[in-house]
Structures are given as C-alpha cells and as structure tokens.
Amino acid sequence: ILGVAVTAAAVLAGCGGSVGNSGGTNAKKLVLVPGVANEPFYISMQCGAQDEAKKLGYSLDTQAPTQFDASLQTPIVTGVIATKPGAILIAPTHATAMAAPIKQAKDAGIKIIEVDTALEDQSIALSSISSDNVKGGQLAAQTLAKLVGDKGSTLVINTKAGTSTTDQRAQGFADELKNHAGMSSLGVQYNNNDAATAASIVTATLAAHPDLAGIFATNLSSAEGAATGLRNAGKLGQVKIVGFDASPQQVQDLKSGVIQALIAQDPATIGVDGVDQAAAALTGKPVTRHIQTDMVSITQADMDSQSKYFYRSKC
Ligand code: T6T
C-alpha cells in the first residue's frame, strides 16, 4: 500500500500536480531568476544550477530580465508566482525595491533562496549564497595598492546603488584604502551596469585628473567598460585596473595587459548550492542561512593556473 501511495505522489509530481508541503506548489519545480540575461556571471550560475537540479531530480527553469533593473525583475517574479514552483532561486536586483514581490512569493508558500545578491530584509529568504563581498573589496584595494606602489589617486566605478554585493565591495575598498596613507580616493561613480557608461566615466575622469593612478571596477560591466575607456584614452598601463569578475572579455583584457588583476567569483557553485538549499527546504531538511563561496585574485602571471574560475558564455 505504501508503494502505491509513493508512486501516485511521483506521478502527480511529474504532472506538475500539487505535491509536497508548500500550499499547492509543485515541489519538484525550481525557477532561477538571475539579475540580468545573457551575462557570463549568471550564465555560469545557471550552468551549475541546471546540472545540480538534474542530478537531484528537479526541473529548473530560468527567467531573467533584459536589464539589471527592479522594474523589469518584478513582473518576472510576479509571473513566476502564478506558475507555483516549489522554490525560487533569485538574485535580487535591488536590496529594498525587490522585497515586496519576493515576499509575495514567500507568502504564496514558495521557498526563497538568494543567489549572489540579497535583500536588506533577512526574514524573507531561507538561505543566501554569495562571495564575501566586503572582503572582495578589501582584497581589490590591497591588490591595487601593490600595483600603484602604494601611492596616488583611485576611482571606484560601481554599478547601481542598492545592489547589495557591489555596495559591499565599494565599502570594503573604502575601508581598506584608509590603511594606505599614500593613496587617495576620487570617490565612487555609477555606470548603471552599462559598460559604455563606465568607459565614458574613465575618459571624463582622466580629462579632469590626468594623474589618476588606479581604478577599482566593482563588477563585470564596470571592468569591461573601464578597459575600453582606458584604451580610448591611450593610457594603457599608466592607470592600473582591478576588476571584479572574470568574463571572457575580462580574461582577454587581463591577458593583453589592459587590466592588471581580476577578483573572480565562483558563480557555478553559487548555482549548485542554491539548488541544494532549495532541495533541503523542500524536503524538510536543515537549511544553511548563509553560505560563502570562493573568490580569488587573478593576475597575468598566474592566470593559466586559475582558468577554472573563468566564467562561461554558454553551458
Ligand atoms: O559581479 C556580479 C554579481 O556578483 C553582482 O552582484 C552583479 O554583477 C555581476 O553579475 C557581474 O555583472
């Protein structure tokens, strides 16, 4: 009799029927909502999540906004709620603006797992998986200090205010800079997660401050754009760049000497851990509230041995 009951539940799960314990959600269905579509950091995360979901017997659908923007991510979350997945793995594009739609998903009985970015309100997600971003910013400042001989002015190119990860990186960078008396800060400028805007910021800053020594670019778009800006200004090598992330373009820029160091994350493992935490939550097993994944500083000298950290542009 027990055998028959188990089979019936399995059939229901396969049909998207109402099984599990989550108020009518489909406990075998997961949805990943990245911060933006077609971007190597999130593609690598998706590859990891897909493999793990397959291994554990879950379906995983990915739905991403075309831009890193809460007004575009919100309707995606609302649409996903209607499909009643067991869990949503989400990278909130804003620490407060995404709280309402994600809470709505939680209230509908869907398990919430944060991958990479997080909400300020820690009561909504069951688990959050990310790099130690404050430490990443500190590491960036230490790396840049070495590259510029511990003196000169620095600029931070950030993405969008309200992005938990990049705000923490900028904070870590500013904190560490205080330990380097010979270095100064020209402040933080925002590129709206757009590489072309980052390139213009670099050109304009160099026009006003020709003695600029170093740039910390807090993510992929700011680092790719900073490299373009420096190339356009003809200041290659004079200004040192430390950039977060390791997209194919960033790796190419490191190889050709436009960028001097990359702080690479491990998005594939963030995806794997996200699925594991969702599966734990859906099967009543213990969930880990915060998980930190790897982060490593890569230079031209050691890039060949660090290629496992390079991001993918397809699975
Ligand atoms: O740096 C990653 C991610 O960690 C951050 O939260 C947003 O930007 C990226 O996706 C890179 O574009």
CSV table of C-alpha atoms and ligand atoms in Angstrom, one decimal:
chain,number,residue,atom,x,y,z
A,1,ILE,CA,0.0,0.0,0.0
A,2,LEU,CA,2.9,2.3,0.9
A,3,GLY,CA,4.5,1.5,-2.5
A,4,VAL,CA,1.3,2.5,-4.3
A,5,ALA,CA,1.0,5.8,-2.4
A,6,VAL,CA,4.6,6.7,-3.3
A,7,THR,CA,4.0,6.0,-7.0
A,8,ALA,CA,0.9,8.2,-7.0
A,9,ALA,CA,2.8,11.1,-5.5
A,10,ALA,CA,5.6,10.7,-8.0
A,11,VAL,CA,3.1,10.7,-10.9
A,12,LEU,CA,1.5,13.8,-9.5
A,13,ALA,CA,4.9,15.5,-9.2
A,14,GLY,CA,5.7,14.6,-12.8
A,15,CYS,CA,2.4,16.2,-14.0
A,16,GLY,CA,3.1,19.4,-12.1
A,17,GLY,CA,0.4,18.4,-9.6
A,18,SER,CA,0.1,19.6,-6.1
A,19,VAL,CA,2.5,17.6,-4.1
A,20,GLY,CA,4.8,18.5,-1.3
A,21,ASN,CA,4.1,20.7,1.6
A,22,SER,CA,4.0,24.2,0.2
A,23,GLY,CA,0.4,25.2,-0.2
A,24,GLY,CA,-0.3,23.9,-3.7
A,25,THR,CA,3.2,24.5,-5.2
A,26,ASN,CA,5.0,21.9,-7.3
A,27,ALA,CA,7.8,20.7,-5.0
A,28,LYS,CA,9.8,19.3,-7.9
A,29,LYS,CA,9.9,22.6,-9.9
A,30,LEU,CA,12.6,25.3,-9.3
A,31,VAL,CA,12.9,28.6,-11.0
A,32,LEU,CA,16.1,30.7,-11.2
A,33,VAL,CA,15.7,34.4,-11.6
A,34,PRO,CA,19.1,36.0,-12.3
A,35,GLY,CA,19.9,39.7,-12.2
A,36,VAL,CA,20.1,40.0,-16.0
A,37,ALA,CA,20.0,37.8,-19.1
A,38,ASN,CA,22.9,36.8,-21.3
A,39,GLU,CA,25.7,37.7,-18.9
A,40,PRO,CA,28.6,35.3,-18.2
A,41,PHE,CA,28.3,35.5,-14.4
A,42,TYR,CA,24.7,34.5,-14.4
A,43,ILE,CA,25.2,32.0,-17.3
A,44,SER,CA,27.8,30.2,-15.2
A,45,MET,CA,25.4,30.3,-12.2
A,46,GLN,CA,22.7,28.8,-14.4
A,47,CYS,CA,25.0,26.0,-15.7
A,48,GLY,CA,25.8,25.0,-12.1
A,49,ALA,CA,22.2,25.1,-11.0
A,50,GLN,CA,20.9,23.2,-14.1
A,51,ASP,CA,23.5,20.3,-13.6
A,52,GLU,CA,22.6,20.1,-9.9
A,53,ALA,CA,18.9,20.2,-10.5
A,54,LYS,CA,19.2,17.4,-13.0
A,55,LYS,CA,21.3,15.3,-10.6
A,56,LEU,CA,18.7,15.7,-7.8
A,57,GLY,CA,15.7,15.1,-10.0
A,58,TYR,CA,14.3,18.7,-10.1
A,59,SER,CA,13.2,20.7,-13.1
A,60,LEU,CA,14.9,24.2,-13.3
A,61,ASP,CA,13.5,27.0,-15.5
A,62,THR,CA,15.5,30.3,-15.8
A,63,GLN,CA,13.8,33.6,-16.3
A,64,ALA,CA,15.9,36.7,-16.4
A,65,PRO,CA,15.2,40.4,-17.0
A,66,THR,CA,16.8,42.1,-20.1
A,67,GLN,CA,18.4,44.7,-17.9
A,68,PHE,CA,19.6,44.7,-14.3
A,69,ASP,CA,16.6,46.6,-13.0
A,70,ALA,CA,14.0,46.0,-10.3
A,71,SER,CA,11.2,47.4,-12.5
A,72,LEU,CA,11.9,44.6,-15.0
A,73,GLN,CA,12.6,41.9,-12.5
A,74,THR,CA,9.4,42.5,-10.5
A,75,PRO,CA,7.0,41.4,-13.3
A,76,ILE,CA,9.1,38.2,-13.8
A,77,VAL,CA,8.7,37.3,-10.1
A,78,THR,CA,5.0,38.0,-10.3
A,79,GLY,CA,4.6,35.8,-13.3
A,80,VAL,CA,6.7,33.0,-11.7
A,81,ILE,CA,4.5,33.0,-8.6
A,82,ALA,CA,1.5,32.2,-10.8
A,83,THR,CA,3.3,29.0,-12.0
A,84,LYS,CA,3.6,27.8,-8.4
A,85,PRO,CA,7.2,26.4,-8.3
A,86,GLY,CA,8.4,24.8,-5.1
A,87,ALA,CA,11.3,27.3,-4.8
A,88,ILE,CA,12.7,30.4,-6.5
A,89,LEU,CA,16.4,31.0,-6.6
A,90,ILE,CA,16.8,34.7,-7.1
A,91,ALA,CA,19.4,37.4,-7.4
A,92,PRO,CA,17.5,40.5,-6.3
A,93,THR,CA,18.5,43.5,-8.4
A,94,HIS,CA,17.8,45.9,-5.5
A,95,ALA,CA,18.1,45.3,-1.8
A,96,THR,CA,14.8,47.0,-0.9
A,97,ALA,CA,12.9,47.5,-4.2
A,98,MET,CA,12.6,43.7,-4.7
A,99,ALA,CA,11.4,43.0,-1.2
A,100,ALA,CA,7.6,43.3,-1.9
A,101,PRO,CA,7.4,40.9,-4.9
A,102,ILE,CA,9.8,38.3,-3.3
A,103,LYS,CA,7.7,38.5,0.0
A,104,GLN,CA,4.6,37.9,-2.1
A,105,ALA,CA,6.3,34.7,-3.4
A,106,LYS,CA,7.2,33.6,0.1
A,107,ASP,CA,3.6,34.3,1.2
A,108,ALA,CA,2.4,32.0,-1.6
A,109,GLY,CA,4.3,29.1,0.0
A,110,ILE,CA,7.3,29.3,-2.4
A,111,LYS,CA,10.7,28.7,-0.8
A,112,ILE,CA,13.1,31.6,-1.4
A,113,ILE,CA,16.8,31.2,-1.9
A,114,GLU,CA,19.0,34.2,-2.6
A,115,VAL,CA,21.9,33.6,-5.0
A,116,ASP,CA,24.6,36.3,-5.1
A,117,THR,CA,22.7,39.5,-4.2
A,118,ALA,CA,20.4,39.7,-1.2
A,119,LEU,CA,17.6,41.7,0.2
A,120,GLU,CA,18.1,44.0,3.2
A,121,ASP,CA,15.2,42.3,4.9
A,122,GLN,CA,16.7,39.0,6.1
A,123,SER,CA,13.4,37.4,7.1
A,124,ILE,CA,12.3,36.6,3.5
A,125,ALA,CA,14.9,34.2,2.2
A,126,LEU,CA,15.7,30.8,3.8
A,127,SER,CA,19.3,30.8,2.5
A,128,SER,CA,21.7,33.3,0.9
A,129,ILE,CA,24.7,32.2,-1.1
A,130,SER,CA,27.4,34.6,-2.2
A,131,SER,CA,31.1,35.6,-2.1
A,132,ASP,CA,32.3,37.6,0.9
A,133,ASN,CA,31.9,40.9,-1.0
A,134,VAL,CA,33.3,43.2,1.7
A,135,LYS,CA,36.4,41.1,1.8
A,136,GLY,CA,36.5,41.2,-2.0
A,137,GLY,CA,36.5,45.0,-1.9
A,138,GLN,CA,39.4,44.9,0.6
A,139,LEU,CA,41.3,42.5,-1.5
A,140,ALA,CA,40.8,44.7,-4.5
A,141,ALA,CA,42.3,47.7,-2.6
A,142,GLN,CA,45.2,45.7,-1.4
A,143,THR,CA,45.9,44.4,-4.9
A,144,LEU,CA,45.6,47.9,-6.4
A,145,ALA,CA,47.9,49.4,-3.7
A,146,LYS,CA,50.6,46.9,-4.7
A,147,LEU,CA,50.1,47.7,-8.4
A,148,VAL,CA,50.5,51.5,-7.9
A,149,GLY,CA,53.3,51.3,-5.4
A,150,ASP,CA,51.0,52.4,-2.5
A,151,LYS,CA,50.5,56.0,-3.8
A,152,GLY,CA,48.2,58.0,-6.0
A,153,SER,CA,44.5,58.7,-6.6
A,154,THR,CA,41.9,56.0,-7.2
A,155,LEU,CA,38.5,55.9,-8.7
A,156,VAL,CA,35.7,53.3,-7.9
A,157,ILE,CA,33.3,52.5,-10.8
A,158,ASN,CA,30.2,51.0,-9.3
A,159,THR,CA,27.1,49.6,-10.9
A,160,LYS,CA,23.8,50.7,-9.3
A,161,ALA,CA,23.3,52.0,-5.8
A,162,GLY,CA,21.2,49.5,-3.9
A,163,THR,CA,22.9,46.4,-5.3
A,164,SER,CA,23.9,44.5,-2.1
A,165,THR,CA,27.1,42.9,-3.5
A,166,THR,CA,28.7,45.8,-5.3
A,167,ASP,CA,27.8,48.3,-2.5
A,168,GLN,CA,29.6,45.9,-0.1
A,169,ARG,CA,32.6,45.7,-2.5
A,170,ALA,CA,32.8,49.5,-2.6
A,171,GLN,CA,32.6,49.7,1.2
A,172,GLY,CA,35.4,47.1,1.6
A,173,PHE,CA,37.5,49.0,-0.8
A,174,ALA,CA,37.0,52.3,1.0
A,175,ASP,CA,37.7,50.7,4.4
A,176,GLU,CA,41.0,49.2,3.2
A,177,LEU,CA,42.1,52.4,1.5
A,178,LYS,CA,42.3,54.0,4.9
A,179,ASN,CA,45.2,51.7,5.7
A,180,HIS,CA,47.2,53.2,2.8
A,181,ALA,CA,48.3,56.7,3.7
A,182,GLY,CA,49.8,57.5,0.3
A,183,MET,CA,46.6,56.7,-1.6
A,184,SER,CA,43.6,58.9,-2.0
A,185,SER,CA,40.1,58.5,-3.4
A,186,LEU,CA,38.3,60.4,-6.1
A,187,GLY,CA,35.1,58.8,-4.9
A,188,VAL,CA,32.5,56.4,-6.5
A,189,GLN,CA,30.8,56.8,-9.8
A,190,TYR,CA,27.9,54.7,-11.0
A,191,ASN,CA,27.6,53.2,-14.5
A,192,ASN,CA,24.1,51.8,-14.2
A,193,ASN,CA,25.5,48.4,-15.0
A,194,ASP,CA,26.4,49.6,-18.5
A,195,ALA,CA,29.9,49.1,-19.9
A,196,ALA,CA,29.7,52.1,-22.3
A,197,THR,CA,28.8,54.4,-19.4
A,198,ALA,CA,31.8,53.0,-17.5
A,199,ALA,CA,34.1,53.8,-20.5
A,200,SER,CA,32.8,57.5,-20.5
A,201,ILE,CA,33.4,57.8,-16.8
A,202,VAL,CA,37.0,56.8,-17.3
A,203,THR,CA,37.5,59.2,-20.2
A,204,ALA,CA,36.0,62.1,-18.3
A,205,THR,CA,37.9,61.3,-15.1
A,206,LEU,CA,41.2,61.2,-16.9
A,207,ALA,CA,40.5,64.5,-18.6
A,208,ALA,CA,39.9,66.1,-15.1
A,209,HIS,CA,42.6,64.1,-13.3
A,210,PRO,CA,45.4,63.1,-15.7
A,211,ASP,CA,47.4,61.7,-12.7
A,212,LEU,CA,44.8,59.1,-11.9
A,213,ALA,CA,46.7,56.0,-10.6
A,214,GLY,CA,44.2,53.2,-10.3
A,215,ILE,CA,40.6,52.1,-10.8
A,216,PHE,CA,38.5,49.6,-8.9
A,217,ALA,CA,35.7,48.4,-11.1
A,218,THR,CA,33.2,46.6,-8.9
A,219,ASN,CA,31.8,44.2,-11.5
A,220,LEU,CA,31.8,42.8,-15.0
A,221,SER,CA,30.2,45.8,-16.8
A,222,SER,CA,32.3,48.4,-15.0
A,223,ALA,CA,35.5,46.4,-15.6
A,224,GLU,CA,34.9,45.8,-19.3
A,225,GLY,CA,33.9,49.4,-19.7
A,226,ALA,CA,36.9,50.7,-17.7
A,227,ALA,CA,39.2,48.8,-20.0
A,228,THR,CA,37.6,50.3,-23.1
A,229,GLY,CA,37.8,53.8,-21.6
A,230,LEU,CA,41.5,53.4,-20.9
A,231,ARG,CA,42.1,52.0,-24.4
A,232,ASN,CA,40.3,55.0,-25.9
A,233,ALA,CA,42.2,57.5,-23.8
A,234,GLY,CA,45.5,55.9,-24.8
A,235,LYS,CA,46.5,55.5,-21.1
A,236,LEU,CA,47.1,51.7,-21.2
A,237,GLY,CA,49.5,50.6,-18.4
A,238,GLN,CA,49.7,54.1,-16.9
A,239,VAL,CA,46.5,53.6,-15.0
A,240,LYS,CA,46.1,50.2,-13.2
A,241,ILE,CA,42.7,48.5,-13.2
A,242,VAL,CA,41.5,45.9,-10.7
A,243,GLY,CA,38.1,44.5,-11.7
A,244,PHE,CA,35.6,42.1,-10.1
A,245,ASP,CA,34.5,39.0,-12.1
A,246,ALA,CA,36.1,37.0,-14.9
A,247,SER,CA,34.1,37.2,-18.2
A,248,PRO,CA,35.7,36.0,-21.4
A,249,GLN,CA,36.3,39.7,-22.3
A,250,GLN,CA,37.8,40.5,-18.9
A,251,VAL,CA,40.1,37.5,-19.2
A,252,GLN,CA,41.2,38.7,-22.6
A,253,ASP,CA,41.8,42.2,-21.2
A,254,LEU,CA,44.0,40.6,-18.4
A,255,LYS,CA,45.9,38.6,-21.0
A,256,SER,CA,46.6,41.6,-23.1
A,257,GLY,CA,47.6,43.8,-20.1
A,258,VAL,CA,44.8,46.3,-20.2
A,259,ILE,CA,43.6,45.1,-16.8
A,260,GLN,CA,46.1,44.1,-14.1
A,261,ALA,CA,44.0,41.9,-11.8
A,262,LEU,CA,40.6,40.3,-11.6
A,263,ILE,CA,38.8,39.2,-8.5
A,264,ALA,CA,37.0,36.1,-9.8
A,265,GLN,CA,33.9,34.6,-8.0
A,266,ASP,CA,32.5,31.1,-8.3
A,267,PRO,CA,29.0,31.6,-9.8
A,268,ALA,CA,28.6,27.9,-10.8
A,269,THR,CA,29.0,26.8,-7.2
A,270,ILE,CA,26.5,29.6,-6.1
A,271,GLY,CA,24.1,27.9,-8.5
A,272,VAL,CA,24.8,24.4,-7.2
A,273,ASP,CA,24.5,25.5,-3.6
A,274,GLY,CA,21.3,27.3,-4.4
A,275,VAL,CA,19.7,24.2,-5.7
A,276,ASP,CA,20.9,22.1,-2.8
A,277,GLN,CA,19.4,24.6,-0.3
A,278,ALA,CA,16.1,24.7,-2.2
A,279,ALA,CA,16.0,20.9,-2.2
A,280,ALA,CA,16.8,20.8,1.5
A,281,ALA,CA,14.0,23.3,2.2
A,282,LEU,CA,11.5,21.4,0.1
A,283,THR,CA,12.2,18.1,1.8
A,284,GLY,CA,12.2,19.3,5.3
A,285,LYS,CA,16.0,19.0,5.8
A,286,PRO,CA,18.1,21.7,7.6
A,287,VAL,CA,18.9,24.8,5.5
A,288,THR,CA,22.0,26.9,6.0
A,289,ARG,CA,21.1,30.6,6.3
A,290,HIS,CA,24.4,32.0,4.9
A,291,ILE,CA,26.9,30.2,2.6
A,292,GLN,CA,30.1,31.8,1.4
A,293,THR,CA,31.6,30.7,-1.9
A,294,ASP,CA,35.2,31.1,-3.2
A,295,MET,CA,36.7,34.3,-4.5
A,296,VAL,CA,40.3,34.6,-5.9
A,297,SER,CA,42.5,37.4,-7.1
A,298,ILE,CA,44.0,36.5,-10.6
A,299,THR,CA,46.9,38.3,-12.3
A,300,GLN,CA,48.5,37.8,-15.7
A,301,ALA,CA,51.3,35.8,-14.0
A,302,ASP,CA,49.0,33.1,-12.6
A,303,MET,CA,46.1,33.2,-15.0
A,304,ASP,CA,46.9,29.9,-16.7
A,305,SER,CA,46.6,28.0,-13.4
A,306,GLN,CA,43.3,29.8,-12.4
A,307,SER,CA,41.3,29.1,-15.5
A,308,LYS,CA,38.7,27.1,-13.6
A,309,TYR,CA,37.5,30.4,-12.3
A,310,PHE,CA,36.8,31.9,-15.7
A,311,TYR,CA,33.1,32.4,-16.5
A,312,ARG,CA,31.2,30.7,-19.3
A,313,SER,CA,29.2,32.3,-22.0
A,314,LYS,CA,27.2,29.1,-22.6
A,315,CYS,CA,26.6,25.8,-20.7
B,1,T6T,O1,29.5,40.8,-10.1
B,1,T6T,C1,28.4,40.0,-10.5
B,1,T6T,C2,27.5,39.9,-9.3
B,1,T6T,O2,28.2,39.3,-8.2
B,1,T6T,C3,26.9,41.3,-8.9
B,1,T6T,O3,26.0,41.1,-7.9
B,1,T6T,C4,26.3,41.9,-10.1
B,1,T6T,O4,27.2,42.0,-11.2
B,1,T6T,C5,27.7,40.7,-11.6
B,1,T6T,O5,26.6,39.9,-12.1
B,1,T6T,C6,28.6,40.9,-12.8
B,1,T6T,O6,28.0,41.6,-13.8
